[in-house]
Amino acid sequence: MQENRYELNKQLAQMLKGGVIMDVTTPEQAKIAERAGACAVMALERIPADIRAAGGVSRMSDPKMIKGIQQAVSIPVMAKCRIGHFAEAQILEAIEIDYIDESEVLSPADDVHHIDKTKFRVPFVCGAKDLGEAMRRIAEGASMIRTKGEPGTGDIVQAVRHMRKMNAEIARLTSMREEELYEAAKNLQVPYHLVQFVHQNGRLPVVNFAAGGVATPADAALMMQLGAEGVFVGSGIFKSGDPEKRAAAIVKAVTNYQNPAMLAALSEDLGEAMVGINEQEIEVFMAERGR
Amino acid sequence: MRIGVLAVQGAFVEHEAMFHQLGAEVFEIRQKRDLDRPFDGLVLPGGESTVMKKLLRELDLLEPLRRKIEDGMPVLATCAGLILLAEQLTDGEPPCFATLPVTVRRNAYGRQLGSFSQEADVQGIGSFPMVFIRAPYVETIQNGVEVLATVQEKIVAVCYQNQIGLAFHPELSGRPDLHRFFLKRVEQYQKQA
């Protein structure tokens, strides 16, 4: 039964592929996102850019606010809990959230352990900046992975770095001789059976999205061409001048990421993009939270 | 035989893998010019129906594909695909292709915690492992619609002329039987043409 649940949870992530998951803070924003073509929404009280600006401790959102968003849209609703905060995760499961993001965007609740996600019936997505992290999260029960990127910055450089690193490590495992996989598992600090899967299949055993810093249709297309199976957009939409138009353009860019002529048309007249901060200017590196 | 798989969002790669396994030629439909070369069958995959509906309309794919379906091109529609074909939806959402005379209930089993898998009989195929992910079901059918399978007394598979609508995901089950069934339809359609 548990095994079957995990399969169903991985399969929901498969249905989200080729889509855009958007951060929203109110039912109205959720409706805008759905209208613009989001394949799911992430309900949270403050988007990463504001969390970054406000500082302090950021936690799971008010369940009432999440329920309001669940009622407003028909697409899947995700919500974030703090790294290691399994009680927050239990609460999100109790309100029948469709996916929990155990997220470095919030303040970590445990600086050693992540949540044992195999104890839950609802699915989890987790961030990773390399293959070892991705496989550790999968070993803990994550049924979907996303790059960490650097949330709330509008700077794509870290998401690119994480996706390239993961791809390079996957390619390396694929080209290894079988007897070398034991040592690889040791070095990556991950279970052998996951290393074996990647060696044989040349990909993670779960769906892998890009996240953290996507602000334009071109950013989304870049991540898709680098092998992302879909895109999370956080602050990039509702911190921009014309959220609905930008959101719709990013959705189409993810579908036709290999068509530069269409991308050119989509990139016109989107109004102001989020201002953004580059990685030299930021103080809190969310990507360093949780390993 | 050339099968077009709608690839604007969702689990289209899984369908393509099934057809590769059966030796059929497949291609992805992402934009209007993908329809320039002739093809013989259409697949509407699982994913989010709201997203696909919007993209079908905005990428100018809706009308050309509707015409092909109305002209009798065989269609295999799974989960979100079934919602796209349905003439009516219980929640009053406007339909998409509206070529399949049934009424469909979206998210009929609730949220992700309501997703399940179960083995059940499909007419003409026998016992088949069915995966339901935030799935719809068919609430009512009109004359001429054949019921291919029911689960927990709900209709989960129908056939109407050349349109096959499934509430579950045969592309995730590892069994190509329903894809083979669809290819047979495509073959018959080619012979008639």
Coordinates of N, CA and C in Angstrom, one line a residue, chain A residues 46 51 55-59 82 106-108:
Chain A
R46 N 3.9 34.9 2.0 CA 4.7 35.9 1.4 C 5.5 35.2 0.4
I51 N 9.9 37.7 1.7 CA 10.5 37.0 2.9 C 11.9 37.5 3.0
G55 N 13.0 39.6 6.4 CA 13.8 38.9 7.4 C 13.0 38.2 8.4
G56 N 13.6 37.8 9.5 CA 12.9 37.1 10.6 C 12.7 35.7 10.2
V57 N 11.8 35.0 11.0 CA 11.5 33.6 10.8 C 10.3 33.5 9.9
S58 N 10.4 32.7 8.8 CA 9.3 32.5 8.0 C 8.8 31.0 8.1
R59 N 7.5 30.8 8.3 CA 6.9 29.5 8.6 C 5.9 29.1 7.6
R82 N 8.6 24.1 6.6 CA 10.0 24.3 6.9 C 10.7 22.9 6.8
L106 N 11.6 28.8 3.4 CA 11.2 29.1 4.8 C 12.4 28.9 5.7
S107 N 12.3 29.4 7.0 CA 13.4 29.1 7.9 C 13.5 27.7 8.3
P108 N 14.7 27.0 8.2 CA 14.7 25.6 8.6 C 14.4 25.4 10.0

